[in-house]
């Protein structure tokens, strides 16, 4: 049951964070300390809090960390390395994503996922296939975004089910027939059929994120990864979910609760002293730019935007051969699409036109 109401007795960020700390500590303390583990380490908040709790119970010789990206100079890798070092773990291995990573994924990922997961999500699978991990468990951070409030804002804005996010999206597309729109609209209402407006979500979008998107994407990805390694979905814990969804939105919004945990329970990797690249920095509702102090962070954010726009022009002009280096970005999928996959894309779209799924336009 995802319809959890707010716990009004949680009346401070201190109380909210302590409750979350206790739940997480209980979960991590039950890990087998003799088991060998492997974990993807990013420059973001979720892998940082995961490593912080692991550092309490798992010795460094039993945990292998890795970071993926298109270049070792990325901030993603720099921050992952700094956190690992501060918590007493070995430097993460760097896994370089190349055109071959995605080409290889074309042979297995669409088939294994029934076409539901694109080859652009092959990064962890690509790394796991490079080594022998039969004796390992992967510590997976999937579902952590839903737990920690990635899609939460403080103010509630609950729309009607008849105006849910899928139906709002449908209105933008005039190339779909009314008959098809009607079927999609009907399906979307089933997704929200059990939603209770008294539950502690800021929007139908957050409810969808916690109950639909994570299951059909992240947890499905974990299931596919299970073919290569035993997965430990440490955050897919019902007791943890119940607690997290009961925390007032003003403490859960944009993972604010994690900043408090770092600053008060893991001071050696506090948010004040260690920068991060967080997905919340790329949301319109976020005003956080954690690549520097207040002003340098804003400056870097606009430099990142500038690089993206220049590269968006360079890609079609040079067919992906010339790009400015962007240290804020983990992957260069758009560049590879122009440079190495353009023929594949053209063949696919031509086929769709012939089959009547698309028109020439």
CSV table of C-alpha atoms in Angstrom, one decimal:
chain,number,residue,atom,x,y,z
A,1,UNK,CA,0.0,0.0,0.0
A,2,UNK,CA,1.7,3.2,-1.2
A,3,UNK,CA,-1.0,5.5,0.4
A,4,UNK,CA,1.0,6.5,3.5
A,5,UNK,CA,-0.2,9.6,5.4
A,6,UNK,CA,2.1,12.2,6.9
A,7,UNK,CA,3.3,11.5,10.4
A,8,UNK,CA,2.6,14.8,12.2
A,9,UNK,CA,4.7,13.9,15.2
A,10,UNK,CA,7.8,14.3,13.0
A,11,UNK,CA,8.0,18.0,13.7
A,12,UNK,CA,11.7,18.9,13.0
A,13,UNK,CA,14.4,18.0,10.5
A,14,UNK,CA,16.4,16.6,13.4
A,15,UNK,CA,13.6,14.1,14.3
A,16,UNK,CA,13.1,13.2,10.6
A,17,UNK,CA,16.8,12.6,10.0
A,18,UNK,CA,17.2,10.6,13.2
A,19,UNK,CA,14.3,8.3,12.2
A,20,UNK,CA,15.9,7.8,8.7
A,21,UNK,CA,19.3,7.2,10.2
A,22,UNK,CA,17.9,4.5,12.5
A,23,UNK,CA,16.1,2.7,9.7
A,24,UNK,CA,19.1,2.7,7.4
A,25,UNK,CA,21.5,1.7,10.2
A,26,UNK,CA,19.3,-1.3,11.0
A,27,UNK,CA,19.3,-2.4,7.3
A,28,UNK,CA,23.0,-2.0,6.7
A,29,UNK,CA,24.0,-3.6,10.0
A,30,UNK,CA,22.4,-6.9,8.8
A,31,UNK,CA,24.8,-7.2,5.8
A,32,UNK,CA,27.2,-10.2,5.8
A,33,UNK,CA,30.6,-8.7,6.7
A,34,UNK,CA,32.4,-11.7,5.1
A,35,UNK,CA,30.6,-11.3,1.7
A,36,UNK,CA,32.4,-9.6,-1.2
A,37,UNK,CA,30.5,-6.6,-2.6
A,38,UNK,CA,30.7,-4.4,-5.7
A,39,UNK,CA,29.0,-1.0,-6.0
A,40,UNK,CA,28.8,1.8,-8.6
A,41,UNK,CA,30.1,5.0,-7.0
A,42,UNK,CA,29.0,8.3,-8.5
A,43,UNK,CA,29.5,11.9,-7.5
A,44,UNK,CA,25.9,12.1,-6.2
A,45,UNK,CA,24.2,11.9,-2.9
A,46,UNK,CA,22.7,8.4,-3.0
A,47,UNK,CA,25.9,6.5,-3.5
A,48,UNK,CA,27.6,8.8,-0.9
A,49,UNK,CA,25.1,8.0,1.8
A,50,UNK,CA,25.2,4.3,0.9
A,51,UNK,CA,29.0,4.2,1.2
A,52,UNK,CA,28.8,6.1,4.5
A,53,UNK,CA,26.7,3.3,6.0
A,54,UNK,CA,28.7,0.6,4.4
A,55,UNK,CA,31.8,2.1,6.0
A,56,UNK,CA,30.4,1.3,9.4
A,57,UNK,CA,30.1,-2.5,8.7
A,58,UNK,CA,32.0,-3.6,5.5
A,59,UNK,CA,35.8,-3.7,5.5
A,60,UNK,CA,37.5,-2.1,2.6
A,61,UNK,CA,39.0,-5.4,1.2
A,62,UNK,CA,35.4,-6.7,0.8
A,63,UNK,CA,34.1,-3.8,-1.3
A,64,UNK,CA,35.1,-2.9,-4.9
A,65,UNK,CA,33.9,0.4,-6.2
A,66,UNK,CA,33.6,1.6,-9.8
A,67,UNK,CA,32.6,4.8,-11.6
A,68,UNK,CA,31.6,4.9,-15.2
A,69,UNK,CA,31.9,7.7,-17.7
A,70,UNK,CA,33.3,8.8,-21.0
A,71,UNK,CA,36.5,10.4,-19.5
A,72,UNK,CA,38.5,10.0,-16.3
A,73,UNK,CA,38.6,13.8,-15.9
A,74,UNK,CA,34.9,14.0,-15.1
A,75,UNK,CA,33.8,15.6,-11.9
A,76,UNK,CA,31.7,12.5,-11.3
A,77,UNK,CA,34.9,10.5,-10.9
A,78,UNK,CA,36.7,13.2,-9.0
A,79,UNK,CA,34.0,13.4,-6.3
A,80,UNK,CA,33.6,9.6,-6.2
A,81,UNK,CA,37.3,9.2,-5.5
A,82,UNK,CA,37.3,12.0,-2.8
A,83,UNK,CA,34.4,10.4,-0.9
A,84,UNK,CA,35.9,6.9,-1.1
A,85,UNK,CA,39.2,8.1,0.2
A,86,UNK,CA,37.5,10.1,3.0
A,87,UNK,CA,35.6,6.9,4.1
A,88,UNK,CA,38.7,4.7,4.0
A,89,UNK,CA,38.0,2.7,0.8
A,90,UNK,CA,40.2,2.1,-2.2
A,91,UNK,CA,39.9,4.4,-5.2
A,92,UNK,CA,37.0,3.4,-7.5
A,93,UNK,CA,37.9,1.7,-10.7
A,94,UNK,CA,37.1,3.8,-13.7
A,95,UNK,CA,35.0,2.2,-16.4
A,96,UNK,CA,35.2,4.0,-19.7
A,97,UNK,CA,32.1,4.0,-21.8
A,98,UNK,CA,32.8,3.9,-25.5
A,99,UNK,CA,30.8,3.4,-28.7
A,100,UNK,CA,31.5,-0.4,-28.2
A,101,UNK,CA,29.7,-0.4,-24.9
A,102,UNK,CA,26.5,0.7,-26.6
A,103,UNK,CA,27.1,-1.4,-29.8
A,104,UNK,CA,27.5,-4.5,-27.6
A,105,UNK,CA,24.3,-3.6,-25.7
A,106,UNK,CA,22.3,-3.7,-28.9
A,107,UNK,CA,22.9,-7.5,-28.9
A,108,UNK,CA,21.4,-8.2,-25.5
A,109,UNK,CA,19.6,-5.3,-23.7
A,110,UNK,CA,16.6,-4.7,-26.0
A,111,UNK,CA,16.0,-8.5,-26.1
A,112,UNK,CA,16.4,-9.1,-22.4
A,113,UNK,CA,14.1,-6.1,-21.6
A,114,UNK,CA,11.5,-6.8,-24.3
A,115,UNK,CA,12.5,-3.5,-25.8
A,116,UNK,CA,11.6,-1.6,-22.7
A,117,UNK,CA,15.1,-0.5,-21.6
A,118,UNK,CA,17.3,1.4,-24.1
A,119,UNK,CA,21.0,0.7,-24.8
A,120,UNK,CA,21.8,4.0,-23.2
A,121,UNK,CA,21.3,2.3,-19.8
A,122,UNK,CA,23.9,-0.4,-20.3
A,123,UNK,CA,26.7,1.2,-18.2
A,124,UNK,CA,26.6,-1.1,-15.1
A,125,UNK,CA,25.9,-4.2,-17.2
A,126,UNK,CA,28.9,-3.2,-19.4
A,127,UNK,CA,31.1,-3.0,-16.4
A,128,UNK,CA,29.9,-6.3,-14.8
A,129,UNK,CA,30.6,-8.2,-18.0
A,130,UNK,CA,34.3,-7.1,-17.9
A,131,UNK,CA,35.1,-9.0,-14.7
A,132,UNK,CA,34.3,-12.2,-12.8
A,133,UNK,CA,31.7,-11.4,-10.1
A,134,UNK,CA,30.3,-14.8,-9.4
A,135,UNK,CA,31.3,-14.6,-5.8
A,136,UNK,CA,30.1,-11.0,-5.4
A,137,UNK,CA,26.9,-9.2,-4.5
A,138,UNK,CA,26.1,-5.9,-6.1
A,139,UNK,CA,24.9,-3.2,-3.7
A,140,UNK,CA,22.3,-1.5,-5.8
A,141,UNK,CA,21.1,2.0,-5.0
A,142,UNK,CA,17.9,1.6,-7.1
A,143,UNK,CA,14.8,3.0,-5.5
A,144,UNK,CA,16.8,5.4,-3.3
A,145,UNK,CA,15.5,8.4,-5.3
A,146,UNK,CA,11.9,7.4,-4.4
A,147,UNK,CA,12.9,6.9,-0.7
A,148,UNK,CA,14.9,10.1,-0.3
A,149,UNK,CA,12.5,12.5,-2.1
A,150,UNK,CA,14.1,13.2,-5.4
A,151,UNK,CA,10.6,14.1,-6.9
A,152,UNK,CA,9.4,15.9,-3.8
A,153,UNK,CA,8.7,19.6,-3.2
A,154,UNK,CA,7.4,21.2,0.0
A,155,UNK,CA,4.0,22.4,-1.5
A,156,UNK,CA,1.3,20.0,-2.4
A,157,UNK,CA,-0.1,20.3,-5.9
A,158,UNK,CA,-2.5,17.3,-6.3
A,159,UNK,CA,-4.3,17.3,-9.6
A,160,UNK,CA,-7.3,15.2,-10.6
A,161,UNK,CA,-6.7,11.7,-12.0
A,162,UNK,CA,-8.4,12.8,-15.2
A,163,UNK,CA,-5.6,15.4,-15.6
A,164,UNK,CA,-2.7,13.1,-14.7
A,165,UNK,CA,0.8,13.6,-16.1
A,166,UNK,CA,0.3,11.1,-18.9
A,167,UNK,CA,-2.9,12.8,-20.2
A,168,UNK,CA,-1.1,16.2,-20.0
A,169,UNK,CA,1.7,14.8,-22.2
A,170,UNK,CA,-0.9,13.4,-24.7
A,171,UNK,CA,-2.2,16.9,-25.4
A,172,UNK,CA,1.2,17.9,-26.9
A,173,UNK,CA,1.1,15.3,-29.6
A,174,UNK,CA,-1.1,15.9,-32.6
A,175,UNK,CA,0.3,13.0,-34.6
A,176,UNK,CA,-1.5,10.4,-32.4
A,177,UNK,CA,-5.0,9.4,-33.4
A,178,UNK,CA,-7.8,10.2,-31.1
A,179,UNK,CA,-8.6,6.5,-30.8
A,180,UNK,CA,-5.0,5.7,-29.6
A,181,UNK,CA,-5.1,8.7,-27.2
A,182,UNK,CA,-8.3,7.4,-25.7
A,183,UNK,CA,-6.7,4.0,-25.0
A,184,UNK,CA,-3.6,5.6,-23.4
A,185,UNK,CA,-5.8,7.9,-21.4
A,186,UNK,CA,-7.8,4.9,-20.1
A,187,UNK,CA,-4.6,3.0,-19.2
A,188,UNK,CA,-3.1,6.0,-17.4
A,189,UNK,CA,-6.2,6.3,-15.1
A,190,UNK,CA,-5.7,2.7,-14.1
A,191,UNK,CA,-2.2,3.6,-12.9
A,192,UNK,CA,-3.7,6.2,-10.5
A,193,UNK,CA,-6.7,4.1,-9.6
A,194,UNK,CA,-5.6,3.4,-6.1
A,195,UNK,CA,-4.2,6.8,-5.3
A,196,UNK,CA,-5.6,8.4,-2.2
A,197,UNK,CA,-5.3,12.2,-2.0
A,198,UNK,CA,-4.7,12.0,1.8
A,199,UNK,CA,-1.4,10.3,1.2
A,200,UNK,CA,1.8,12.2,1.7
A,201,UNK,CA,2.8,13.0,-1.9
A,202,UNK,CA,3.4,16.5,-3.3
A,203,UNK,CA,1.9,15.6,-6.7
A,204,UNK,CA,0.5,12.8,-8.9
A,205,UNK,CA,4.0,12.9,-10.5
A,206,UNK,CA,5.7,11.9,-7.3
A,207,UNK,CA,3.1,9.1,-6.7
A,208,UNK,CA,3.8,7.9,-10.3
A,209,UNK,CA,7.6,8.0,-9.7
A,210,UNK,CA,7.4,5.9,-6.5
A,211,UNK,CA,4.8,3.4,-7.7
A,212,UNK,CA,5.2,3.1,-11.4
A,213,UNK,CA,8.4,4.5,-12.9
A,214,UNK,CA,10.8,2.8,-10.5
A,215,UNK,CA,9.2,-0.6,-10.9
A,216,UNK,CA,9.1,-0.5,-14.7
A,217,UNK,CA,12.6,0.9,-15.0
A,218,UNK,CA,15.0,0.7,-12.1
A,219,UNK,CA,13.8,-2.5,-10.5
A,220,UNK,CA,13.4,-4.1,-14.0
A,221,UNK,CA,17.0,-3.1,-14.7
A,222,UNK,CA,18.0,-4.8,-11.4
A,223,UNK,CA,16.2,-7.9,-12.5
A,224,UNK,CA,18.2,-7.9,-15.8
A,225,UNK,CA,21.5,-7.3,-13.9
A,226,UNK,CA,20.6,-10.3,-11.8
A,227,UNK,CA,21.5,-12.5,-14.8
A,228,UNK,CA,25.1,-11.4,-14.3
A,229,UNK,CA,25.4,-10.8,-10.5
A,230,UNK,CA,23.4,-11.3,-7.4
A,231,UNK,CA,21.8,-7.9,-6.6
A,232,UNK,CA,21.2,-6.6,-3.1
A,233,UNK,CA,18.5,-3.9,-3.5
A,234,UNK,CA,19.2,-2.4,-0.1
A,235,UNK,CA,16.6,0.5,-0.5
A,236,UNK,CA,13.7,-1.7,-1.7
A,237,UNK,CA,12.6,-2.2,1.8
A,238,UNK,CA,9.0,-1.8,2.8
A,239,UNK,CA,9.6,-0.7,6.3
A,240,UNK,CA,12.0,2.0,5.0
A,241,UNK,CA,9.4,3.0,2.4
A,242,UNK,CA,6.7,3.4,5.1
A,243,UNK,CA,8.9,5.6,7.2
A,244,UNK,CA,10.2,7.7,4.3
A,245,UNK,CA,6.7,8.4,2.9
A,246,UNK,CA,5.5,9.5,6.3
A,247,UNK,CA,8.1,12.2,6.7
A,248,UNK,CA,6.6,15.7,6.1
A,249,UNK,CA,7.4,17.0,2.6
A,250,UNK,CA,9.2,20.0,3.8
A,251,UNK,CA,12.0,17.7,5.2
A,252,UNK,CA,11.9,15.2,2.3
A,253,UNK,CA,11.9,17.7,-0.6
A,254,UNK,CA,14.9,17.5,-2.9
A,255,UNK,CA,16.7,15.1,-0.5
A,256,UNK,CA,17.1,17.9,2.1
A,257,UNK,CA,17.1,15.1,4.7
A,258,UNK,CA,20.3,13.7,3.3
A,259,UNK,CA,22.2,17.0,3.6
A,260,UNK,CA,21.2,17.0,7.3
A,261,UNK,CA,22.4,13.4,7.7
A,262,UNK,CA,25.8,14.2,6.2
A,263,UNK,CA,26.3,17.3,8.3
A,264,UNK,CA,25.3,15.7,11.6
A,265,UNK,CA,26.0,12.0,11.4
A,266,UNK,CA,28.9,11.8,8.8
A,267,UNK,CA,30.8,15.0,9.3
A,268,UNK,CA,33.9,13.7,7.5
A,269,UNK,CA,31.9,13.9,4.2
A,270,UNK,CA,29.6,16.8,5.0
A,271,UNK,CA,27.7,18.6,2.3
A,272,UNK,CA,29.4,21.8,3.4
A,273,UNK,CA,32.9,20.4,2.8
A,274,UNK,CA,32.4,18.0,-0.1
A,275,UNK,CA,30.8,19.0,-3.4
A,276,UNK,CA,28.6,16.6,-5.4
A,277,UNK,CA,26.9,16.3,-8.8
A,278,UNK,CA,23.3,15.6,-7.9
A,279,UNK,CA,20.4,15.0,-10.3
A,280,UNK,CA,18.5,17.5,-8.2
A,281,UNK,CA,20.8,20.2,-9.6
A,282,UNK,CA,19.3,19.7,-13.1
A,283,UNK,CA,15.6,20.1,-12.0
A,284,UNK,CA,13.8,23.4,-12.6
A,285,UNK,CA,12.5,23.3,-9.0
A,286,UNK,CA,16.0,23.2,-7.6
A,287,UNK,CA,18.1,26.2,-6.9
A,288,UNK,CA,21.1,24.2,-5.7
A,289,UNK,CA,24.3,24.2,-7.7
A,290,UNK,CA,26.7,22.1,-5.6
A,291,UNK,CA,29.8,22.4,-7.9
A,292,UNK,CA,31.2,25.2,-5.8
A,293,UNK,CA,30.2,27.9,-3.3
A,294,UNK,CA,27.0,29.9,-3.8
A,295,UNK,CA,28.3,32.2,-6.6
A,296,UNK,CA,30.9,29.9,-8.1
A,297,UNK,CA,28.2,27.2,-8.2
A,298,UNK,CA,25.8,29.4,-10.2
A,299,UNK,CA,28.7,30.4,-12.5
A,300,UNK,CA,29.6,26.8,-13.1
A,301,UNK,CA,26.0,25.9,-13.7
A,302,UNK,CA,25.7,28.4,-16.5
A,303,UNK,CA,29.1,27.3,-17.9
A,304,UNK,CA,27.7,23.8,-18.1
A,305,UNK,CA,24.6,25.1,-19.9
A,306,UNK,CA,26.8,27.1,-22.3
A,307,UNK,CA,28.9,24.0,-23.1
A,308,UNK,CA,25.8,22.0,-23.8
A,309,UNK,CA,24.4,24.5,-26.2
A,310,UNK,CA,27.7,24.9,-28.1
A,311,UNK,CA,28.0,21.2,-28.4
A,312,UNK,CA,24.4,20.9,-29.6
A,313,UNK,CA,25.4,23.1,-32.6
A,314,UNK,CA,28.7,21.3,-33.2
A,315,UNK,CA,27.2,17.9,-33.3
A,316,UNK,CA,25.2,18.2,-36.5
A,317,UNK,CA,27.8,20.5,-38.1
A,318,UNK,CA,30.8,18.1,-37.5
A,319,UNK,CA,28.8,14.8,-37.3
A,320,UNK,CA,29.9,14.4,-33.7
A,321,UNK,CA,33.6,14.6,-34.5
A,322,UNK,CA,34.2,17.9,-32.7
A,323,UNK,CA,32.9,18.6,-29.2
A,324,UNK,CA,34.0,20.8,-26.2
A,325,UNK,CA,34.9,18.7,-23.2
A,326,UNK,CA,32.2,18.8,-20.6
A,327,UNK,CA,33.4,17.7,-17.1
A,328,UNK,CA,29.8,17.9,-15.7
A,329,UNK,CA,28.4,15.2,-18.0
A,330,UNK,CA,28.8,11.4,-17.4
A,331,UNK,CA,28.1,10.2,-21.0
A,332,UNK,CA,28.3,11.5,-24.5
A,333,UNK,CA,25.3,9.7,-26.0
A,334,UNK,CA,24.2,12.5,-28.3
A,335,UNK,CA,27.7,12.8,-29.8
A,336,UNK,CA,27.8,9.0,-30.4
A,337,UNK,CA,24.4,9.1,-32.0
A,338,UNK,CA,25.7,11.5,-34.7
A,339,UNK,CA,29.2,9.9,-35.0
A,340,UNK,CA,28.6,6.2,-34.7
A,341,UNK,CA,24.9,5.3,-34.6
A,342,UNK,CA,23.4,7.7,-37.2
A,343,UNK,CA,23.1,4.9,-39.8
A,344,UNK,CA,21.4,2.7,-37.3
A,345,UNK,CA,19.0,5.5,-36.4
A,346,UNK,CA,18.2,6.1,-40.1
A,347,UNK,CA,17.6,2.4,-40.8
A,348,UNK,CA,15.2,2.2,-37.8
A,349,UNK,CA,13.2,5.3,-38.7
A,350,UNK,CA,13.0,4.2,-42.4
A,351,UNK,CA,11.6,0.9,-41.2
A,352,UNK,CA,9.0,2.6,-39.0
A,353,UNK,CA,7.9,4.7,-41.9
A,354,UNK,CA,7.5,1.6,-44.1
A,355,UNK,CA,5.5,-0.1,-41.4
A,356,UNK,CA,3.3,2.9,-40.9
A,357,UNK,CA,4.3,3.7,-37.4
A,358,UNK,CA,5.7,7.1,-38.5
A,359,UNK,CA,5.2,9.4,-41.5
A,360,UNK,CA,8.2,10.9,-43.4
A,361,UNK,CA,7.9,14.2,-41.4
